[in-house]
Tab-separated table of C-alpha atoms and ligand atoms in Angstrom:
chain	number	residue	atom	x	y	z
A	1	MET	CA	-13.813	-12.920	-3.510
A	2	GLU	CA	-15.970	-10.956	-1.198
A	3	ALA	CA	-19.431	-9.297	-1.981
A	4	ASP	CA	-18.306	-5.634	-1.379
A	5	ALA	CA	-15.805	-3.300	-0.178
A	6	VAL	CA	-17.054	-3.596	3.428
A	7	ALA	CA	-16.607	-7.396	3.407
A	8	VAL	CA	-13.307	-7.033	1.717
A	9	ALA	CA	-12.046	-4.613	4.320
A	10	SER	CA	-13.337	-6.833	7.004
A	11	TRP	CA	-11.410	-9.791	5.738
A	12	VAL	CA	-8.056	-7.818	5.116
A	13	ALA	CA	-8.212	-6.277	8.672
A	14	GLU	CA	-8.575	-9.744	10.145
A	15	ARG	CA	-5.347	-10.626	8.349
A	16	LEU	CA	-3.593	-7.472	9.056
A	17	LEU	CA	-4.290	-8.078	12.793
A	18	ARG	CA	-2.905	-11.532	12.697
A	19	ALA	CA	0.215	-10.139	10.780
A	20	CYS	CA	0.764	-7.453	13.712
A	21	HIS	CA	2.007	-10.336	15.799
A	22	GLY	CA	4.629	-11.271	13.138
A	23	ARG	CA	8.367	-10.759	13.560
A	24	ARG	CA	8.820	-8.683	10.526
A	25	PRO	CA	7.258	-5.142	9.845
A	26	LEU	CA	4.013	-4.674	7.999
A	27	GLY	CA	4.066	-3.189	4.620
A	28	LEU	CA	1.436	-0.467	4.284
A	29	ALA	CA	-0.359	1.135	1.508
A	30	THR	CA	-2.328	4.380	1.268
A	31	GLY	CA	-5.263	5.354	-0.969
A	32	ARG	CA	-9.120	5.159	-1.005
A	33	THR	CA	-9.169	1.382	-1.060
A	34	MET	CA	-7.319	1.285	2.330
A	35	GLU	CA	-9.591	3.630	4.101
A	36	PRO	CA	-12.281	0.898	4.845
A	37	VAL	CA	-9.577	-1.382	5.746
A	38	TYR	CA	-7.964	0.726	8.249
A	39	ALA	CA	-11.346	1.647	9.642
A	40	ALA	CA	-12.130	-2.068	10.083
A	41	LEU	CA	-8.735	-2.610	11.648
A	42	ALA	CA	-9.451	0.099	14.312
A	43	GLU	CA	-12.798	-1.491	15.187
A	44	ARG	CA	-11.135	-4.810	15.972
A	45	TRP	CA	-8.318	-3.059	17.720
A	46	ALA	CA	-10.875	-1.334	20.026
A	47	ALA	CA	-12.363	-4.825	20.980
A	48	LEU	CA	-9.004	-6.214	21.915
A	49	PRO	CA	-8.210	-6.733	25.609
A	50	ASP	CA	-5.987	-3.706	27.008
A	51	GLY	CA	-2.981	-5.851	27.655
A	52	GLU	CA	-2.879	-6.939	23.950
A	53	ARG	CA	-3.367	-3.516	22.624
A	54	VAL	CA	-0.454	-2.275	24.756
A	55	ALA	CA	1.814	-5.157	23.636
A	56	LEU	CA	0.934	-4.613	19.880
A	57	ARG	CA	1.560	-0.856	20.216
A	58	GLN	CA	5.059	-1.540	21.623
A	59	GLY	CA	6.078	-3.927	19.116
A	60	TRP	CA	4.510	-1.929	16.107
A	61	GLN	CA	6.685	-1.632	13.047
A	62	SER	CA	5.510	-0.805	9.692
A	63	PHE	CA	6.923	0.592	6.276
A	64	ASN	CA	4.780	2.471	3.890
A	65	LEU	CA	5.195	1.952	0.147
A	66	ASP	CA	5.521	5.444	-1.046
A	67	GLU	CA	5.380	9.205	-0.640
A	68	TYR	CA	5.097	12.230	-3.015
A	69	VAL	CA	8.282	14.203	-3.583
A	70	GLY	CA	7.912	17.785	-2.295
A	71	LEU	CA	5.206	17.336	0.385
A	72	ALA	CA	6.185	17.749	4.019
A	73	ALA	CA	4.911	15.440	6.658
A	74	SER	CA	2.729	18.252	7.902
A	75	ASP	CA	1.075	18.574	4.602
A	76	PRO	CA	-2.485	17.091	4.666
A	77	ARG	CA	-2.059	15.746	1.290
A	78	SER	CA	0.889	13.641	1.995
A	79	PHE	CA	0.834	9.936	2.656
A	80	ARG	CA	2.399	10.651	6.141
A	81	ALA	CA	-0.662	12.677	6.984
A	82	PHE	CA	-2.983	9.864	5.475
A	83	ILE	CA	-1.455	7.100	7.600
A	84	ASP	CA	-1.354	9.273	10.656
A	85	GLN	CA	-5.062	9.964	10.283
A	86	HIS	CA	-6.288	6.588	9.264
A	87	LEU	CA	-4.106	4.449	11.360
A	88	ALA	CA	-1.717	6.004	13.838
A	89	ALA	CA	-4.476	8.157	15.483
A	90	PRO	CA	-7.279	5.593	15.685
A	91	LEU	CA	-4.824	2.965	17.182
A	92	ALA	CA	-3.031	5.386	19.307
A	93	LEU	CA	0.302	4.275	17.831
A	94	ASP	CA	3.467	6.143	18.160
A	95	PRO	CA	3.756	7.807	14.728
A	96	ALA	CA	7.513	7.313	14.901
A	97	ARG	CA	6.911	3.528	14.554
A	98	LEU	CA	5.135	4.087	11.211
A	99	LYS	CA	7.889	4.488	8.594
A	100	LEU	CA	7.604	6.433	5.344
A	101	PRO	CA	10.056	7.826	2.961
A	102	ASP	CA	10.636	11.576	3.699
A	103	GLY	CA	8.913	13.509	0.765
A	104	ALA	CA	10.607	16.630	1.913
A	105	ALA	CA	14.197	15.306	1.685
A	106	THR	CA	16.485	17.686	-0.284
A	107	ASP	CA	17.969	14.671	-2.341
A	108	PRO	CA	14.978	12.317	-2.942
A	109	GLN	CA	17.110	9.562	-4.540
A	110	ALA	CA	19.507	9.573	-1.575
A	111	GLU	CA	16.346	9.361	0.677
A	112	ALA	CA	15.088	6.447	-1.318
A	113	ALA	CA	18.501	4.482	-0.636
A	114	ARG	CA	18.309	5.490	2.940
A	115	TYR	CA	14.540	4.184	3.245
A	116	ALA	CA	15.505	0.800	1.596
A	117	ALA	CA	18.450	0.376	3.973
A	118	GLU	CA	16.278	1.118	6.817
A	119	LEU	CA	13.649	-1.565	5.776
A	120	ALA	CA	16.455	-4.055	5.025
A	121	ALA	CA	17.874	-3.510	8.691
A	122	ALA	CA	14.338	-4.143	9.973
A	123	GLY	CA	14.499	-7.676	8.173
A	124	GLY	CA	12.226	-6.757	5.345
A	125	VAL	CA	8.504	-6.672	5.082
A	126	GLY	CA	6.341	-9.609	6.460
A	127	LEU	CA	2.787	-8.991	5.104
A	128	GLN	CA	2.689	-6.572	2.346
A	129	LEU	CA	-0.678	-4.817	1.632
A	130	LEU	CA	-1.226	-3.328	-1.823
A	131	GLY	CA	-3.852	-1.279	-3.752
A	132	LEU	CA	-3.852	-1.387	-7.595
A	133	GLY	CA	-3.427	1.835	-9.826
A	134	LEU	CA	-5.699	2.175	-12.840
A	135	ASN	CA	-2.559	1.776	-15.005
A	136	GLY	CA	-1.406	-1.360	-13.261
A	137	HIS	CA	0.933	0.129	-10.819
A	138	VAL	CA	1.634	-0.977	-7.375
A	139	GLY	CA	3.060	1.401	-4.864
A	140	PHE	CA	4.240	4.039	-7.415
A	141	ASN	CA	5.906	1.536	-9.764
A	142	GLU	CA	4.657	2.961	-12.958
A	143	PRO	CA	4.772	1.015	-16.103
A	144	PRO	CA	7.006	0.146	-17.626
A	145	CYS	CA	8.720	-1.535	-14.467
A	146	ALA	CA	11.078	-4.325	-14.194
A	147	ALA	CA	10.529	-7.065	-11.440
A	148	ASP	CA	13.944	-6.184	-9.985
A	149	ALA	CA	13.313	-2.373	-9.785
A	150	ARG	CA	14.427	-1.184	-6.344
A	151	CYS	CA	13.330	1.591	-3.981
A	152	ARG	CA	13.820	4.849	-5.819
A	153	CYS	CA	12.446	8.340	-6.753
A	154	LEU	CA	10.682	8.324	-10.177
A	155	PRO	CA	8.336	10.550	-12.159
A	156	LEU	CA	4.586	9.992	-11.889
A	157	SER	CA	2.591	9.135	-15.032
A	158	GLU	CA	-0.203	11.570	-16.283
A	159	ALA	CA	-2.632	8.659	-15.635
A	160	THR	CA	-1.626	8.494	-11.927
A	161	ARG	CA	-1.634	12.214	-11.519
A	162	ARG	CA	-5.278	12.222	-12.848
A	163	GLN	CA	-6.168	9.159	-10.590
A	164	ASN	CA	-4.938	10.894	-7.458
A	165	ALA	CA	-6.151	14.393	-8.430
A	166	GLY	CA	-9.020	14.187	-5.944
A	167	ALA	CA	-6.774	14.851	-2.922
A	168	PHE	CA	-5.321	17.995	-4.711
A	169	GLY	CA	-8.565	19.858	-5.370
A	170	GLY	CA	-9.446	17.817	-8.610
A	171	ASP	CA	-6.403	19.308	-10.372
A	172	PRO	CA	-3.932	16.855	-11.815
A	173	ALA	CA	-1.412	19.710	-12.449
A	174	LEU	CA	-1.272	20.078	-8.574
A	175	VAL	CA	-0.309	16.443	-8.094
A	176	PRO	CA	3.591	16.394	-7.435
A	177	GLU	CA	5.512	15.285	-10.482
A	178	ARG	CA	7.670	12.754	-8.515
A	179	ALA	CA	7.314	10.175	-5.748
A	180	ILE	CA	9.629	7.832	-3.763
A	181	THR	CA	8.433	4.180	-3.926
A	182	LEU	CA	9.518	0.748	-2.736
A	183	GLY	CA	10.316	-1.220	-5.830
A	184	LEU	CA	9.044	-4.455	-7.057
A	185	ALA	CA	12.181	-5.965	-5.717
A	186	GLU	CA	11.329	-4.910	-1.988
A	187	ILE	CA	7.738	-5.724	-2.527
A	188	LEU	CA	8.482	-9.390	-3.963
A	189	ALA	CA	10.686	-9.865	-1.065
A	190	ALA	CA	7.861	-9.783	1.274
A	191	GLU	CA	6.912	-13.147	2.991
A	192	GLU	CA	3.322	-12.732	1.886
A	193	ILE	CA	1.433	-10.198	-0.281
A	194	LEU	CA	-2.257	-9.064	-0.350
A	195	LEU	CA	-3.514	-7.131	-3.424
A	196	VAL	CA	-6.764	-5.571	-2.461
A	197	VAL	CA	-8.785	-4.420	-5.438
A	198	THR	CA	-12.446	-2.910	-4.989
A	199	GLY	CA	-14.767	-1.040	-7.350
A	200	ALA	CA	-16.119	-1.343	-10.820
A	201	ALA	CA	-13.333	1.229	-12.074
A	202	LYS	CA	-10.503	-1.307	-11.356
A	203	ALA	CA	-12.394	-4.391	-13.293
A	204	ASP	CA	-10.545	-3.882	-16.563
A	205	ILE	CA	-7.034	-3.406	-15.029
A	206	LEU	CA	-7.701	-6.377	-12.574
A	207	ARG	CA	-8.657	-8.744	-15.430
A	208	ARG	CA	-5.470	-7.787	-17.374
A	209	VAL	CA	-3.249	-8.452	-14.459
A	210	LEU	CA	-4.667	-11.938	-13.884
A	211	GLU	CA	-5.043	-12.966	-17.584
A	212	GLU	CA	-2.004	-11.259	-19.192
A	213	PRO	CA	1.675	-12.910	-19.034
A	214	PRO	CA	3.691	-11.016	-16.384
A	215	SER	CA	5.456	-8.098	-17.935
A	216	GLY	CA	6.912	-4.662	-17.217
A	217	ALA	CA	3.766	-3.033	-19.033
A	218	LEU	CA	1.672	-4.133	-16.098
A	219	PRO	CA	3.861	-3.873	-12.860
A	220	ALA	CA	1.076	-5.602	-10.612
A	221	SER	CA	1.432	-8.679	-12.913
A	222	TRP	CA	4.833	-9.495	-11.574
A	223	LEU	CA	3.032	-10.143	-8.141
A	224	LEU	CA	1.543	-13.508	-9.585
A	225	GLN	CA	4.993	-14.962	-9.489
A	226	HIS	CA	5.138	-14.553	-5.729
A	227	ARG	CA	4.891	-17.904	-3.750
A	228	ALA	CA	2.496	-16.461	-1.322
A	229	VAL	CA	0.274	-13.742	-3.090
A	230	THR	CA	-3.510	-13.398	-2.472
A	231	VAL	CA	-5.633	-11.140	-4.624
A	232	ILE	CA	-8.725	-10.054	-2.687
A	233	ALA	CA	-11.496	-8.299	-4.554
A	234	ASP	CA	-15.200	-7.361	-4.398
A	235	ARG	CA	-17.904	-8.409	-6.857
A	236	ALA	CA	-17.676	-5.027	-8.543
A	237	ALA	CA	-13.899	-5.356	-9.401
A	238	ALA	CA	-14.074	-8.886	-10.402
A	239	PRO	CA	-17.720	-9.459	-12.174
A	240	TRP	CA	-16.569	-12.328	-14.088
A	241	VAL	CA	-15.965	-14.632	-11.031
A	242	GLN	CA	-18.763	-16.976	-10.328
A	243	GLY	CA	-20.276	-17.580	-6.765
B	1	LIG	C1	-1.887	5.109	-5.543
B	1	LIG	C2	-0.857	4.810	-4.580
B	1	LIG	C3	-0.966	3.290	-4.303
B	1	LIG	C4	-2.426	2.846	-4.108
B	1	LIG	C5	-2.960	2.864	-5.463
B	1	LIG	C6	-4.573	2.791	-5.491
B	1	LIG	O1	-1.448	5.967	-6.626
B	1	LIG	N1	0.526	4.932	-4.845
B	1	LIG	O2	-0.133	2.893	-3.064
B	1	LIG	O3	-2.545	1.630	-3.651
B	1	LIG	O4	-2.670	3.972	-6.220
B	1	LIG	O5	-5.218	3.855	-5.186
B	1	LIG	P1	-6.761	3.985	-4.709
B	1	LIG	O6	-6.851	2.937	-3.534
B	1	LIG	O7	-6.870	5.341	-4.240
B	1	LIG	O8	-7.474	3.528	-5.916
């Protein structure tokens, strides 16, 4: 546990930077939790020797978890726009090296299958970064969700559309009704998983994820069965932890 969101971001950025040197692609997440994480990564990146930055740019490979269906890459509310703004631009990465599902594909289910095949061809995820939804979702794996659910297009819950309404002028009805997400199967196949949880609003759901037996009712609870999972939280999200 770290004291606050800034300290969590700094810890996660350090881990991400090490994972950039890995053989397998990074698994990336979007959302408010990740904004300070990517800002901290950009700071460290700027301090690297020029040669190392060039080498890391040339070798960059990442796959995002999810994307809204119906939003084009050019839409500022898309996760493509988020990752370009918070990661590709500050690190001067070639956006083509940052993969996401195409939210504007005419057949989203076929796009999910194409994306899963592209990830498999790249060897699967090395380090998988995850945020936590207020209803226990990871990526957009809404409850109920089996541990072997694969990359797919699915309807978003009312709870999730409310949680993410901020980016849509505060109106949940404007949040897309569907998304494409990597499944728990692809997430659990990562070499290593980092679940990042900050803020008091996540305390109840985090406690349930850690204390309840793994089940589809809480998709994030499946993560605890992974051999190399780390849950990193700030004091606000885990107030019951001593020290
Ligand atoms: C969203 C995204 C997730 C994200 C999570 C937490 O709906 N699909 O990838 O990690 O929910 O979001 P936030 O960090 O904004 O609380």
